[in-house]
CSV table of C-alpha atoms in Angstrom, one decimal:
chain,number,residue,atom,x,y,z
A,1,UNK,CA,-25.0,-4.4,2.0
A,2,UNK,CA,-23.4,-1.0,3.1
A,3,UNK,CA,-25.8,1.0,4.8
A,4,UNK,CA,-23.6,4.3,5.7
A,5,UNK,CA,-19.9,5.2,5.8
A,6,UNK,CA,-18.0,7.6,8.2
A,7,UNK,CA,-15.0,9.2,8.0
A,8,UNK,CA,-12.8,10.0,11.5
A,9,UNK,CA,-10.0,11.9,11.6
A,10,UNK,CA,-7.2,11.0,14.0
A,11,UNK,CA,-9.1,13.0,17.2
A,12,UNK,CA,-12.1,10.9,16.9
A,13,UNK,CA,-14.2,13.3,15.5
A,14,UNK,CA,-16.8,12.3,12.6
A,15,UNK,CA,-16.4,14.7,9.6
A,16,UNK,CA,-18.1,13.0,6.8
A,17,UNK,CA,-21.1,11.2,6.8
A,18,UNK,CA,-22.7,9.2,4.3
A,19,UNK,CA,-26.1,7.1,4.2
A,20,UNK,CA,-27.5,4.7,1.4
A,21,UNK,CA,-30.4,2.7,2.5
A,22,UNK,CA,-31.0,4.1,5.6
A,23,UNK,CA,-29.8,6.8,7.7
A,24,UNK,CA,-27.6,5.1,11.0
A,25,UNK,CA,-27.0,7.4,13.6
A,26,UNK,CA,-23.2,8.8,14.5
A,27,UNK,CA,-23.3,7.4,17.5
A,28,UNK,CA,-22.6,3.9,16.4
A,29,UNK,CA,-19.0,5.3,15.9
A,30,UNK,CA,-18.6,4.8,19.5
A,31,UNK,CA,-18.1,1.1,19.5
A,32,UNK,CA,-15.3,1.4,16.9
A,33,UNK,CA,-13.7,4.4,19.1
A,34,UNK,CA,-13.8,2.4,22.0
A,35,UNK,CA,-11.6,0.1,20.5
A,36,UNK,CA,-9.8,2.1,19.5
A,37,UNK,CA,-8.8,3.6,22.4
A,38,UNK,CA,-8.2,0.0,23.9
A,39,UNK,CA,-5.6,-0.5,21.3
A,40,UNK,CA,-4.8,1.7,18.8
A,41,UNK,CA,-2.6,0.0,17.3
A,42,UNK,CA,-4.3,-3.1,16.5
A,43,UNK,CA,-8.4,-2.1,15.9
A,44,UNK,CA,-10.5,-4.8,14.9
A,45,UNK,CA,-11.4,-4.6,11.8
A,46,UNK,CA,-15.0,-6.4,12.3
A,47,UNK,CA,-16.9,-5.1,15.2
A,48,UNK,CA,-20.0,-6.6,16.2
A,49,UNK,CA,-22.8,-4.4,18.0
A,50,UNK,CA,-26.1,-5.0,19.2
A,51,UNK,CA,-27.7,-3.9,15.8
A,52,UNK,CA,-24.9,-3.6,13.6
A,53,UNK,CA,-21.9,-4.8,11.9
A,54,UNK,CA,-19.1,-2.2,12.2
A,55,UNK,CA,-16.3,-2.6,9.3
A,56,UNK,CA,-13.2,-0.2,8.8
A,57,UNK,CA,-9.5,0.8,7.9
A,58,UNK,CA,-6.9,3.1,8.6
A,59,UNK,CA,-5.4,4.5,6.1
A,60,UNK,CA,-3.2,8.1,5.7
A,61,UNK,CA,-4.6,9.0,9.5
A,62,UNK,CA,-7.8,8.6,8.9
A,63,UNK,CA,-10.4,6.0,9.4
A,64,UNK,CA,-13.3,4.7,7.1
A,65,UNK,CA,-15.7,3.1,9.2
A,66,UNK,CA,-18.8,1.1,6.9
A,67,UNK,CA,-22.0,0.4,9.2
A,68,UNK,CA,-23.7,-3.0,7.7
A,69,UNK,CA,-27.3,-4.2,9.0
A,70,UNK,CA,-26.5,-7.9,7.9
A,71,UNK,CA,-24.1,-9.9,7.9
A,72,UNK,CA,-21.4,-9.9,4.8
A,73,UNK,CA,-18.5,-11.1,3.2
A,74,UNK,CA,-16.2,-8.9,5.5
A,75,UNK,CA,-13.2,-8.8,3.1
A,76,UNK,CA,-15.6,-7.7,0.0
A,77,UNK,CA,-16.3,-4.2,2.4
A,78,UNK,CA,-12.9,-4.1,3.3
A,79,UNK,CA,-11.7,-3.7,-0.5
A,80,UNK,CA,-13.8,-1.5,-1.4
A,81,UNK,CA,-12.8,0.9,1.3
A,82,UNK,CA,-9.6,0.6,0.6
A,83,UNK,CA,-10.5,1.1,-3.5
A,84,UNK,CA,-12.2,4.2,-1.4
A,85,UNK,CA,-9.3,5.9,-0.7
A,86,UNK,CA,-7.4,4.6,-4.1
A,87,UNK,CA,-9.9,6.6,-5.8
A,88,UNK,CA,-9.8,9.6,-3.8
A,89,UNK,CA,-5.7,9.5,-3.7
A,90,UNK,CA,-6.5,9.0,-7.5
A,91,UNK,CA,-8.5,12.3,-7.8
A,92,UNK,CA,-7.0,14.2,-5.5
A,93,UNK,CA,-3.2,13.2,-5.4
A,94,UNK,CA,-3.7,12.2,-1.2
A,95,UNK,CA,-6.4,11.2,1.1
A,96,UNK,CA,-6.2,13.1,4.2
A,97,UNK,CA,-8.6,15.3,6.2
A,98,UNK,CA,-8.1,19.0,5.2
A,99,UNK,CA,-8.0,17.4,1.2
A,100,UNK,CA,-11.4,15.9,1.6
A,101,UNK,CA,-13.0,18.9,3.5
A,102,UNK,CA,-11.6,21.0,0.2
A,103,UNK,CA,-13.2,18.7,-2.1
A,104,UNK,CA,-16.5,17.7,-0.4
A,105,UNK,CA,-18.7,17.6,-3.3
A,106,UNK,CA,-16.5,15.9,-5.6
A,107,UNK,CA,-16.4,13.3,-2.6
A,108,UNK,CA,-20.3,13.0,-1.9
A,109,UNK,CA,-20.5,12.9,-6.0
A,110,UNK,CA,-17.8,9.8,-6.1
A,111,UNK,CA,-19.7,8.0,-3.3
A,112,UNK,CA,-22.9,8.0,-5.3
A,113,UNK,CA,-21.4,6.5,-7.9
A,114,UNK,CA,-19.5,3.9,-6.7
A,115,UNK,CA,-22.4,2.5,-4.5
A,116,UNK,CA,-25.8,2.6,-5.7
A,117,UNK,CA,-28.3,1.7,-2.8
A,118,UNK,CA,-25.3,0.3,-0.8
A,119,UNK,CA,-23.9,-2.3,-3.6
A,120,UNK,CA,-20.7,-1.2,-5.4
A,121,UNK,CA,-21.7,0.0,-8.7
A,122,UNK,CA,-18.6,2.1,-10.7
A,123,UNK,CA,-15.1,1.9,-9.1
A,124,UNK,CA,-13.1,2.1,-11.6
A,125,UNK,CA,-11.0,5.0,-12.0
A,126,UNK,CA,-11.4,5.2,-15.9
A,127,UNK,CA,-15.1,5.2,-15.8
A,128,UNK,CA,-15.2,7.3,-13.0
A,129,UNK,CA,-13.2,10.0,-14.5
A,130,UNK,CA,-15.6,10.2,-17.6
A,131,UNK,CA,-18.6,9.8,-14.8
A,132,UNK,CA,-17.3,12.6,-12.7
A,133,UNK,CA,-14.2,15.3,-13.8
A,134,UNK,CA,-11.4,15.5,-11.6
A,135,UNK,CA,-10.9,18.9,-10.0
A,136,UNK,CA,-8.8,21.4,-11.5
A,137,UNK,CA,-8.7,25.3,-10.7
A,138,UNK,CA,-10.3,26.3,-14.2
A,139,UNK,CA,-13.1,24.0,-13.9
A,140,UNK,CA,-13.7,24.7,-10.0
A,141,UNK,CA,-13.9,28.5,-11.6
A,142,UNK,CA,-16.2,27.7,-14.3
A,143,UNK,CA,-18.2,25.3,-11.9
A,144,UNK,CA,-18.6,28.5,-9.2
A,145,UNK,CA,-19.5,30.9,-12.4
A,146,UNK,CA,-22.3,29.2,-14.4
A,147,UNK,CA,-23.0,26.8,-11.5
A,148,UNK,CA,-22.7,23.6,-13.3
A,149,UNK,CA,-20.8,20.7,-11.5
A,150,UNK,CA,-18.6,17.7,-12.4
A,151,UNK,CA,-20.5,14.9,-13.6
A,152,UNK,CA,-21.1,13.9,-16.8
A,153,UNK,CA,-24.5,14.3,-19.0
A,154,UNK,CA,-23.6,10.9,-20.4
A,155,UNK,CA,-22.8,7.3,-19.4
A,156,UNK,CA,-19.3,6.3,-19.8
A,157,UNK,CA,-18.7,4.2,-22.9
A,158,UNK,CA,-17.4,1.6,-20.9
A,159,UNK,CA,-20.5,0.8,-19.1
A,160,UNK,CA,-22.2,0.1,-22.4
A,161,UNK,CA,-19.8,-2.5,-23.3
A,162,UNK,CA,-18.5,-6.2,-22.3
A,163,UNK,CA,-15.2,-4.6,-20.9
A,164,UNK,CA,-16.6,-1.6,-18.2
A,165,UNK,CA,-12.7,-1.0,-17.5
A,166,UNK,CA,-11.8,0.3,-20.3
A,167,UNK,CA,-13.5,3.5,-22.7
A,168,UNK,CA,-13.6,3.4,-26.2
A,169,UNK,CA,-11.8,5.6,-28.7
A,170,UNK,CA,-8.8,5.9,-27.2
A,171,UNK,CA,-6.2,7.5,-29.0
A,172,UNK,CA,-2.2,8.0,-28.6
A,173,UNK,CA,0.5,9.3,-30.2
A,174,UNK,CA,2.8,7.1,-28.5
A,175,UNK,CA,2.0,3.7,-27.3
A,176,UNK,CA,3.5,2.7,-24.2
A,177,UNK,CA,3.2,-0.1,-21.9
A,178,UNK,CA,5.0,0.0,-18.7
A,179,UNK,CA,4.8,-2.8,-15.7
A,180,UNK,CA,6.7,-2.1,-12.2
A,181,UNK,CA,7.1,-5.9,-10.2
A,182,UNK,CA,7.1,-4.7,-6.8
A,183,UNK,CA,8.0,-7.0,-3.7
A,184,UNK,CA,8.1,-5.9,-0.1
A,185,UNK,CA,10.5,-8.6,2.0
A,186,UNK,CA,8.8,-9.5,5.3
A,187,UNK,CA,11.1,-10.9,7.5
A,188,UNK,CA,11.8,-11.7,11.9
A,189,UNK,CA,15.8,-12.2,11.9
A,190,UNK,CA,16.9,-13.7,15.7
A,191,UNK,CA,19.9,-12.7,17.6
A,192,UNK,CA,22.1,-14.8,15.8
A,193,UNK,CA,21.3,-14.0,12.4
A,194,UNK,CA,18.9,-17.2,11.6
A,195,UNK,CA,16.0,-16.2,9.7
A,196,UNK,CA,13.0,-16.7,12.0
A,197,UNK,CA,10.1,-15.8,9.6
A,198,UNK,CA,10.3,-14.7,5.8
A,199,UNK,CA,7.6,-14.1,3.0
A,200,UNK,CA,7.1,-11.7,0.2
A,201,UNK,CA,3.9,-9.4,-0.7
A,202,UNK,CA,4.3,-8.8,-4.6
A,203,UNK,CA,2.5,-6.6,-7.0
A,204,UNK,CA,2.2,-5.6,-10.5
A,205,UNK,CA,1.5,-1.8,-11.0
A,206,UNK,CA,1.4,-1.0,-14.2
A,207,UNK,CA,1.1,2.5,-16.7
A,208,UNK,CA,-1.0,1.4,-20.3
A,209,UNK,CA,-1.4,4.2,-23.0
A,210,UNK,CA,-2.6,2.0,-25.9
A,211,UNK,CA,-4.6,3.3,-28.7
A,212,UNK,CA,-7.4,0.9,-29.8
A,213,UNK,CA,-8.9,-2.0,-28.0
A,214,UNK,CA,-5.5,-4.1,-27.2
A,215,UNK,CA,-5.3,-7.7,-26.0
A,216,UNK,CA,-2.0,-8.5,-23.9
A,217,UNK,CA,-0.6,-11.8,-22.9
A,218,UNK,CA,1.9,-11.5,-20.0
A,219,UNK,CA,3.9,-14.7,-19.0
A,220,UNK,CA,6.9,-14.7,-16.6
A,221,UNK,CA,10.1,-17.0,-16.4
A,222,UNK,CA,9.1,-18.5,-13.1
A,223,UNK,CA,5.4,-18.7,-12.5
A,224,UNK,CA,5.6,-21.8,-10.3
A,225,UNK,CA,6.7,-19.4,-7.8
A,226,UNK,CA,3.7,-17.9,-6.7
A,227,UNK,CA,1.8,-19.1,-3.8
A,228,UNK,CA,-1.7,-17.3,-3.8
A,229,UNK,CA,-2.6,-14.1,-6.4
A,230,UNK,CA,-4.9,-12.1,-6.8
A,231,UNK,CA,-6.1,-10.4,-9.6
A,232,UNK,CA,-7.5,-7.2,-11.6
A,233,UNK,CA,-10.7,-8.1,-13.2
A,234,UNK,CA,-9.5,-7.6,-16.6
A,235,UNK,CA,-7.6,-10.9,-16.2
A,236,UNK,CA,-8.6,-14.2,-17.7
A,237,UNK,CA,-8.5,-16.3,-14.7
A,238,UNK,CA,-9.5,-19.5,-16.8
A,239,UNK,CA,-6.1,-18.3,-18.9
A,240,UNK,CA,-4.3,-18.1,-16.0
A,241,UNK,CA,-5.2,-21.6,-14.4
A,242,UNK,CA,-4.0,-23.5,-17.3
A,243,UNK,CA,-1.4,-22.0,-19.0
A,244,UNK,CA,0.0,-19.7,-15.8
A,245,UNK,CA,0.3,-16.5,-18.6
A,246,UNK,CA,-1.6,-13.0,-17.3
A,247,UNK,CA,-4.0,-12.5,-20.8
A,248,UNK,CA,-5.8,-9.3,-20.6
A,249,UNK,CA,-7.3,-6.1,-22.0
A,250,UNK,CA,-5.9,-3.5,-19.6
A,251,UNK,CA,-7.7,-0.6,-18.1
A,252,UNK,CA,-6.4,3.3,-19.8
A,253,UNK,CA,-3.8,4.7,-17.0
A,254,UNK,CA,-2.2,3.3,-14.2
A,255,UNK,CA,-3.8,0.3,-12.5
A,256,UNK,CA,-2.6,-2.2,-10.4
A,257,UNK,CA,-2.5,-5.8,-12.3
A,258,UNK,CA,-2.1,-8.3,-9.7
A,259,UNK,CA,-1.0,-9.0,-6.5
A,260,UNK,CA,0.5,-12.1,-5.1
A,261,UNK,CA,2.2,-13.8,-2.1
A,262,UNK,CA,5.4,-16.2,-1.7
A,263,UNK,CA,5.2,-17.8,1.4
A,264,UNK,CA,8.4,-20.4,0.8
A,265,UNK,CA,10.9,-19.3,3.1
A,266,UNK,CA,13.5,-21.1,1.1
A,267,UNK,CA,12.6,-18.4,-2.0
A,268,UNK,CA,12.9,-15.9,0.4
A,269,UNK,CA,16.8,-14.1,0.5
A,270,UNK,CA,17.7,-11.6,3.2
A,271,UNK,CA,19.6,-8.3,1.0
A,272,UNK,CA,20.9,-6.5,4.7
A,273,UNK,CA,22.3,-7.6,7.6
A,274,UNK,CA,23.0,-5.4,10.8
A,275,UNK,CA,25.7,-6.5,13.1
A,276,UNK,CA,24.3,-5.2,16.6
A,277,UNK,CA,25.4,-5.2,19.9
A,278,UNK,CA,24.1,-3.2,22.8
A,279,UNK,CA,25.9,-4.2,26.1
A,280,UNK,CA,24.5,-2.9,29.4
A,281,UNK,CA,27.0,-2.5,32.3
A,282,UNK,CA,26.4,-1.7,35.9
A,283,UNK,CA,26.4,2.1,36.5
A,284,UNK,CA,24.6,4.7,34.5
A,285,UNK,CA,26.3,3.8,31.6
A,286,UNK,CA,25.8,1.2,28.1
A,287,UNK,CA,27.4,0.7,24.8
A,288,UNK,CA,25.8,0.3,21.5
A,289,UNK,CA,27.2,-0.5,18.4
A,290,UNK,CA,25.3,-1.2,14.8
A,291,UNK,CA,26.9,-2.1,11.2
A,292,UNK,CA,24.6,-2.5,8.3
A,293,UNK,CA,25.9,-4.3,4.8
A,294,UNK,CA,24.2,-5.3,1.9
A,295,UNK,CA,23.8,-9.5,1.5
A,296,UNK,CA,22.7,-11.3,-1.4
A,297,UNK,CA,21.6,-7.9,-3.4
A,298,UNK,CA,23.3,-9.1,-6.9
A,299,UNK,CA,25.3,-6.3,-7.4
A,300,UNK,CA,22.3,-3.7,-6.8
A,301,UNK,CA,23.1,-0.9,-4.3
A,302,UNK,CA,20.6,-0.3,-1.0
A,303,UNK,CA,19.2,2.9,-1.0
A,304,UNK,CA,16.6,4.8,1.5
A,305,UNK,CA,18.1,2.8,4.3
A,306,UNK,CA,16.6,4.1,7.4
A,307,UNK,CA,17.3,2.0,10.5
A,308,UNK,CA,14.5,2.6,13.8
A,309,UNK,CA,16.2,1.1,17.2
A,310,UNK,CA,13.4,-0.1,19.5
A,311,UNK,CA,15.5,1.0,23.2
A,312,UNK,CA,14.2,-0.5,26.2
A,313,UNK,CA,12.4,1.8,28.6
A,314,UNK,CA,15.4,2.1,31.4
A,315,UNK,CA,17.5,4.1,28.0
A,316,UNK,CA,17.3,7.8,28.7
A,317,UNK,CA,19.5,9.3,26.0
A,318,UNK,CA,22.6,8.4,23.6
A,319,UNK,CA,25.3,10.3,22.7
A,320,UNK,CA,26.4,8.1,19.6
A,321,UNK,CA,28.9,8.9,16.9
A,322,UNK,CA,28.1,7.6,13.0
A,323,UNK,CA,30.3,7.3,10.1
A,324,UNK,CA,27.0,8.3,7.7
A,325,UNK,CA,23.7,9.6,7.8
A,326,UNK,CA,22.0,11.5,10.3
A,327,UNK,CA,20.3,10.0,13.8
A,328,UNK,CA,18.0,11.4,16.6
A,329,UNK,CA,16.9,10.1,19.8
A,330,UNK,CA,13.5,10.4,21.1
A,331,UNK,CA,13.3,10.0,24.8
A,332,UNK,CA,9.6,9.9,25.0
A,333,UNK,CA,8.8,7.0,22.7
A,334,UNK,CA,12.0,5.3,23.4
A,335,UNK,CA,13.3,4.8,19.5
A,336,UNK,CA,16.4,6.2,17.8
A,337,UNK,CA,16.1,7.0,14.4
A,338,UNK,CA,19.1,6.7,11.9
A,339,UNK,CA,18.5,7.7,8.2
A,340,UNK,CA,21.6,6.2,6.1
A,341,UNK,CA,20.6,6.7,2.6
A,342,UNK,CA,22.8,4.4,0.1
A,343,UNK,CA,24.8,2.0,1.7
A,344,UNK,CA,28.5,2.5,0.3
A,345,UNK,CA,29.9,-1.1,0.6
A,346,UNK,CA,33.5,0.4,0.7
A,347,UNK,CA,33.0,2.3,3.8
A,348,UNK,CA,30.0,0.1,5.7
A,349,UNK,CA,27.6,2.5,7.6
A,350,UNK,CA,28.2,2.5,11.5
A,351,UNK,CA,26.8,3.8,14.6
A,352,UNK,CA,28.5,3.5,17.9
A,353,UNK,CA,28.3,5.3,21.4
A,354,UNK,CA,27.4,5.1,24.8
A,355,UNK,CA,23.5,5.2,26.2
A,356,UNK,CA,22.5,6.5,29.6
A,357,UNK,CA,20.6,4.3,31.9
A,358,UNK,CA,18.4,5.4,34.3
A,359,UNK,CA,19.3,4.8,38.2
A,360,UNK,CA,18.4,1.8,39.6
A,361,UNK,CA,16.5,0.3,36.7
A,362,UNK,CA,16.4,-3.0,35.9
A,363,UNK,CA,18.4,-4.1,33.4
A,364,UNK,CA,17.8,-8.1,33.6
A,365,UNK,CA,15.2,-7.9,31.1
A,366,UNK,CA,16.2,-6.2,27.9
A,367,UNK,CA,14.6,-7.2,24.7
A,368,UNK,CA,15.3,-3.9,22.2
A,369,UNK,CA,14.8,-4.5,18.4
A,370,UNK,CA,15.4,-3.1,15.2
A,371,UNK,CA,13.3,-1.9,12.4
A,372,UNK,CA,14.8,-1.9,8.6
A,373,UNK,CA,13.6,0.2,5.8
A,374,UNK,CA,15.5,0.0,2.5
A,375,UNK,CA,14.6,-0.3,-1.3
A,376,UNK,CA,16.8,-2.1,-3.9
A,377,UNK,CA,16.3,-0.9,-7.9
A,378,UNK,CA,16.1,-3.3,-10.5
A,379,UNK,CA,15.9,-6.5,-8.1
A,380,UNK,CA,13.1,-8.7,-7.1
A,381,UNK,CA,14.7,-11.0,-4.8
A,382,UNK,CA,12.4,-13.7,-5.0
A,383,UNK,CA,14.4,-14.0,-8.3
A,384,UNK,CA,10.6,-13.4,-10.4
A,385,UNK,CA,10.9,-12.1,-14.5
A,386,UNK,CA,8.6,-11.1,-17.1
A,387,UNK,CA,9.7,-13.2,-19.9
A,388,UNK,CA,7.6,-11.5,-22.9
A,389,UNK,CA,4.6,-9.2,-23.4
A,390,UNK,CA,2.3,-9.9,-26.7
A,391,UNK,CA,-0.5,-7.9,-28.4
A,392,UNK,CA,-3.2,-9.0,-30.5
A,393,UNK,CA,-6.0,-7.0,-32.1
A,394,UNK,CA,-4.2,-4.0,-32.6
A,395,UNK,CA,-1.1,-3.8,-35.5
A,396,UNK,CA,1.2,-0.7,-34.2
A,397,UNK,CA,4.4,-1.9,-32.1
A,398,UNK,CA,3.9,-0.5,-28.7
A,399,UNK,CA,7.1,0.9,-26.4
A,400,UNK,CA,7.2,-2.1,-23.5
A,401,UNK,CA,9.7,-1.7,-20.1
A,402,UNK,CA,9.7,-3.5,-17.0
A,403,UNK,CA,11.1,-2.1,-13.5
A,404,UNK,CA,12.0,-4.2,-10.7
A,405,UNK,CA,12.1,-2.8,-7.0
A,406,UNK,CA,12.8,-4.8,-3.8
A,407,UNK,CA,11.8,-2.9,-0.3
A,408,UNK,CA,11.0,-3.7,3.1
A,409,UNK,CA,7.9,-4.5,4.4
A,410,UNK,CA,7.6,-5.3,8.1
A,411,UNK,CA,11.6,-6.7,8.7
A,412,UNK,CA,12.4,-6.7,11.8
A,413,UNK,CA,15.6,-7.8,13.4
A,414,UNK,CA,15.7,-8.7,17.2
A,415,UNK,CA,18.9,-8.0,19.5
């Protein structure tokens, strides 16, 4: 399976280094830089070399590279790097360079665990957490004093049992079960306004502090709605396929329950619109002009709308003027920036201005477009609800509360 795994920062540079079943030299790393260099923003994530397979992500500006002698399931190494850096973000609150350079033997200790002779072993984060302590200044003391270090003298209760996710004994004052339905709008709007391209990327996060040994049944209003899911491993798939209700006995903590994909562009609304118009006349000199408003939102108000104008390369500044928010120009990279914040749909947000154009250039050719970020609170547009939550095998009543949030994923709007 996974014979070693590097760690590159964002200058290229190798600075951590882990081998399984056989040592690989660095210098395989140089296929994947290569690539990288060719196109940074698109790096293959399989890369075949003479004697190896070369598998890797990009996450927080760093990149996990996993070196494989044979080949295998690609996407089976790709999750488990990516639960990688969950579990590091886990212990350590982020995954970035300086963090893991603090925390190196924590890191090398979670490693061992989670692979054993290059097949994922423990990823959990329950059982990890009894396997190996998270870091904390008293212990790091304590640990430097008497030169003891984080891992447990004992296996994890949960290893011993039928359920690995979840340890035994757990205990709570109160009992509280909380599930976020998350949905991230992907969406290409054209010139006119006609949606080109729409799809959602769902997922269930959820927080479970349940005393005991609890079973849960989940079912939703809408089920029907999904077009592919994917799953914790807590969840009774067989459950699922026949009766379309989530039955499970959840991990302690947070954990992420499922994730899932509506592809039916029909499902699909559009909460923003932005009116745009960008008119390039002969001379040094151009207009621009952008209103954003909320569409199809229910009643919930936009927030953490931040709008990023793609400018075509003959733009060399803009003096613009906006009723709210804040903007900035970058002349280097071409993209104007305007943070708007709530969208107040008495007084709609608007930019306007002129934009310099450099001498000569050709204008013939302009194809600008415009990135939207935004979140909406208690909505999922694709119009999803939990209709009930049930426990069996404990008798206590446990708090329950479900939170909706709609944001943008990649929406992009061409002018």
């Amino acid at each position: 399976m996974i014979h070693s795994l590097f760690i590159i920062n964002a200058s290229g540079d190798v600075f951590l280094e882990k081998h399984w079943r056989s040592v690989v030299s660095r210098s395989v790393c140089d296929y994947y830089l290569e690539a990288q260099r060719a196109n940074p923003n698109d790096v293959p994530p399989v890369i075949a070399t003479p004697h190896h397979y070369l598998l890797s992500i990009q996450r927080g500006g760093i990149s996990l590279v996993a070196v494989c002698m044979q080949e295998v399931p690609p996407l089976f190494v790709i999750e488990f790097l990516h639960r990688v850096v969950d579990t590091f973000q886990d212990y350590f609150s982020d995954c970035t360079e300086s963090i893991i350079k603090e925390n190196y033997v924590v890191v090398y200790e979670l490693l061992d665990e989670m692979l054993d002779n290059g097949f994922p072993l423990a990823t959990e984060s329950n059982i990890l957490k009894e396997l190996i302590k998270p870091p904390n200044i008293l212990r790091t003391i304590a640990n430097t004093v008497t030169g003891k270090s984080n891992v447990s003298d004992s296996l994890p209760t949960g290893q011993l049992s039928n359920v690995p996710w979840r340890r035994t004994g757990v205990k709570y004052t109160n009992n509280e079960a909380y599930f976020d339905v998350v949905e991230e709008v992907d969406a290409i709007i054209d010139k006119a306004g006609v949606t080109v391209f729409a799809e959602i990327q769902g997922y269930i996060d959820c927080c479970i502090k349940l005393s005991g040994m609890p079973d849960l049944t989940l079912s939703f209003v809408n089920a029907r709605l999904f077009d592919d899911v994917s799953f914790h491993p807590c969840v009774r798939f067989k459950r699922w396929e026949g009766e379309r209700v989530l039955s499970f006995i959840p991990p302690d903590g947070n954990f992420r329950l499922m994730s899932y994909h509506i592809g039916s562009q029909s499902v699909v609304a559009i909460p923003i619109y932005v009116r745009h118009n960008l008119s390039i006349k002969t001379g040094e000199h151009g207009r621009l002009d952008l209103t954003v408003g909320p569409k199809q939102t229910l009643g919930r108000s936009v927030e953490g709308v931040k709008i990023e104008v793609l400018m075509p390369k003959c733009i060399l500044n803009c003096c613009l003027t906006s009723n709210q928010g804040k903007y900035n120009y970058d002349p280097v990279s071409k993209i104007l920036h305007w943070e708007i914040g709530k969208i107040d749909v008495t007084k709609l947000p608007n930019i306007r201005g002129t934009v310099s154009i450099a001498t000569g250039a050709n204008t013939s050719d302009i194809n600008p477009s415009i990135n939207v970020h935004f979140t909406i609170n208690q909505l999922a547009i694709s119009g999803l609800k939990v209709n009930r939550l049930d426990m069996y095998g404990e008798k206590y009543k446990p708090f329950k509360g479900v939170k909706y949030i709609t944001k943008a994923g990649r929406f992009q709007i061409r002018m």
